[in-house]
């Protein structure tokens, strides 16, 4: 046991909590119209409450518990039975098992919260809640087991995902796209502008995401060591490069750089470096940041408009596409010289790694898409996913929560 | 009695207010409003999506005056806001049927100044 490692992972846990609330909550909250801002804050907040409970009751055991044929953990750690101060050497030999558990909890929390961006401004609250619980249980927990759990079949194949490019970002991003397609466009989409109501909120949230992401990525080293330091540096470098690149592309394409674009680019950079941060060097991280900004810009500003789906806050365009770029980039730029526990990528003579990354990507996309489709159909049949037209026009704050964010008269 | 309604760009409020004070017009109501005239609003860009036709921020002044203050008030607003470009704004003058000062209960012309 190492007290430095334990302290770092505990602090990282709190940093990752900060990403969901207030980070993501305000990043998304600023992007919606004023009549829906509380619905976003509520969804992010209640996800932290709900998934924290789910994780303790059975989620952690499903994801990381003793393996059942490589596909799921069994329930012997339900209620955190046996998950205490004694380290579990399979996951992290130098910190208490309970610290590893709580760190992973925050990942399970933020992943369904990312999906909110796809159904923002038109989802029924009870349907959102049921969807979230089912998705966490039947998509996130198995996937986390496959990629990170001891005995998980993708982990056994040597697939690399340092901090959750696949498990967190591709899974939520693909699910977001499926939801946006199934749910349909917001009323008035394409006919009148649907403008962000408070971009300073979005910038504040984006900045908190960047800050919290140091815990997400560098914390994933599960130790206060050189690999954590490398992850910290690659995270910051890729993010800076992506924010700058997005601003420059906008400048060239539209004539002005925007703060929304710069923040969006930075988040895309954070997403893309997530699977790679513990395996690549800083110069390649910079390159990954530049690439992901260009690809996500294309997805969000050009392709989305042409295809015409309403991914309201670009959960797919940033997390799905960015996670995909990062997962492939890991298979290209990973090097054992950075992390001996990792693998060499294509650039370092190991084409096989790229193949494994590609397989993991295809499996995740297919699994998340199919499961999201099924869960959507179940919830839609039971409760109805989308609010009535009248309620969508009035806004979710008043119709789903009976409260208003802003008063006009005191 | 007339009610003078002026729509001007926000950055002209200071110069208009100064010009009005120079002709002894001190009483006014000021509101933030949205609108567009011949310059047709602004184009905003969100994540690469261009959204034209956004309404512009404008200032609306409501000023109640007696007959002999009508032309000086119009002249002052014009002096403060005129540049010759589209987007300078407009002045509307309408008849005012009644005016009541709540503190003294005075009515008509006596209540305006």
Short mmCIF file of N, CA, C and O in Angstrom, two decimals, chain B residues 6 18 24-25 29 40 46 52 59 64 69 75 82-83 88 93-94 101 110:
data_model
loop_
_atom_site.label_atom_id
_atom_site.label_comp_id
_atom_site.label_asym_id
_atom_site.label_seq_id
_atom_site.Cartn_x
_atom_site.Cartn_y
_atom_site.Cartn_z
N UNK B 6 -38.61 56.69 -28.92
CA UNK B 6 -37.43 56.63 -29.78
C UNK B 6 -36.78 55.26 -29.66
O UNK B 6 -36.65 54.72 -28.57
N UNK B 18 -27.48 62.95 -22.87
CA UNK B 18 -26.80 64.22 -22.66
C UNK B 18 -27.49 65.34 -23.46
O UNK B 18 -27.74 66.44 -22.94
N UNK B 24 -33.22 70.46 -21.32
CA UNK B 24 -34.07 70.40 -20.12
C UNK B 24 -35.12 69.30 -20.15
O UNK B 24 -36.18 69.45 -19.55
N UNK B 25 -34.85 68.24 -20.88
CA UNK B 25 -35.75 67.07 -20.81
C UNK B 25 -35.04 66.03 -19.93
O UNK B 25 -34.00 65.49 -20.30
N UNK B 29 -38.37 57.04 -19.64
CA UNK B 29 -38.33 55.62 -19.29
C UNK B 29 -37.47 54.93 -20.35
O UNK B 29 -37.64 55.17 -21.55
N UNK B 40 -31.48 44.63 -41.14
CA UNK B 40 -31.84 43.22 -41.15
C UNK B 40 -31.13 42.32 -40.13
O UNK B 40 -30.73 41.21 -40.45
N UNK B 46 -22.86 29.32 -34.45
CA UNK B 46 -22.71 28.40 -33.34
C UNK B 46 -22.21 27.05 -33.84
O UNK B 46 -22.91 26.36 -34.57
N UNK B 52 -28.84 33.29 -39.39
CA UNK B 52 -29.10 34.66 -39.80
C UNK B 52 -30.38 35.16 -39.14
O UNK B 52 -31.18 34.38 -38.64
N UNK B 59 -32.34 50.21 -27.79
CA UNK B 59 -32.86 50.90 -26.62
C UNK B 59 -34.14 51.64 -27.01
O UNK B 59 -34.20 52.24 -28.09
N UNK B 64 -42.65 61.62 -22.26
CA UNK B 64 -43.90 62.40 -22.36
C UNK B 64 -43.56 63.88 -22.25
O UNK B 64 -42.83 64.28 -21.33
N UNK B 69 -42.22 71.34 -26.05
CA UNK B 69 -40.99 70.57 -25.92
C UNK B 69 -40.83 69.52 -27.03
O UNK B 69 -39.79 68.84 -27.10
N UNK B 75 -35.14 67.17 -31.79
CA UNK B 75 -33.83 67.68 -32.22
C UNK B 75 -32.70 67.08 -31.36
O UNK B 75 -31.64 66.72 -31.87
N UNK B 82 -27.90 60.57 -34.61
CA UNK B 82 -27.78 60.55 -36.07
C UNK B 82 -26.34 60.31 -36.54
O UNK B 82 -25.42 60.97 -36.10
N UNK B 83 -26.17 59.32 -37.42
CA UNK B 83 -24.87 59.15 -38.10
C UNK B 83 -25.04 59.16 -39.60
O UNK B 83 -24.07 59.28 -40.34
N UNK B 88 -29.58 53.71 -37.41
CA UNK B 88 -29.60 54.80 -36.43
C UNK B 88 -30.84 54.73 -35.55
O UNK B 88 -30.80 55.09 -34.38
N UNK B 93 -43.97 59.86 -32.75
CA UNK B 93 -44.64 60.85 -31.90
C UNK B 93 -46.13 60.54 -31.91
O UNK B 93 -46.74 60.47 -32.98
N UNK B 94 -46.69 60.32 -30.74
CA UNK B 94 -48.13 60.00 -30.68
C UNK B 94 -48.82 60.94 -29.69
O UNK B 94 -48.21 61.43 -28.74
N UNK B 101 -49.77 62.47 -12.28
CA UNK B 101 -48.63 62.27 -11.40
C UNK B 101 -49.14 61.66 -10.09
O UNK B 101 -49.98 62.25 -9.40
N UNK B 110 -49.63 69.88 -16.30
CA UNK B 110 -48.93 70.14 -15.05
C UNK B 110 -48.20 68.89 -14.53
O UNK B 110 -47.21 68.98 -13.81
#
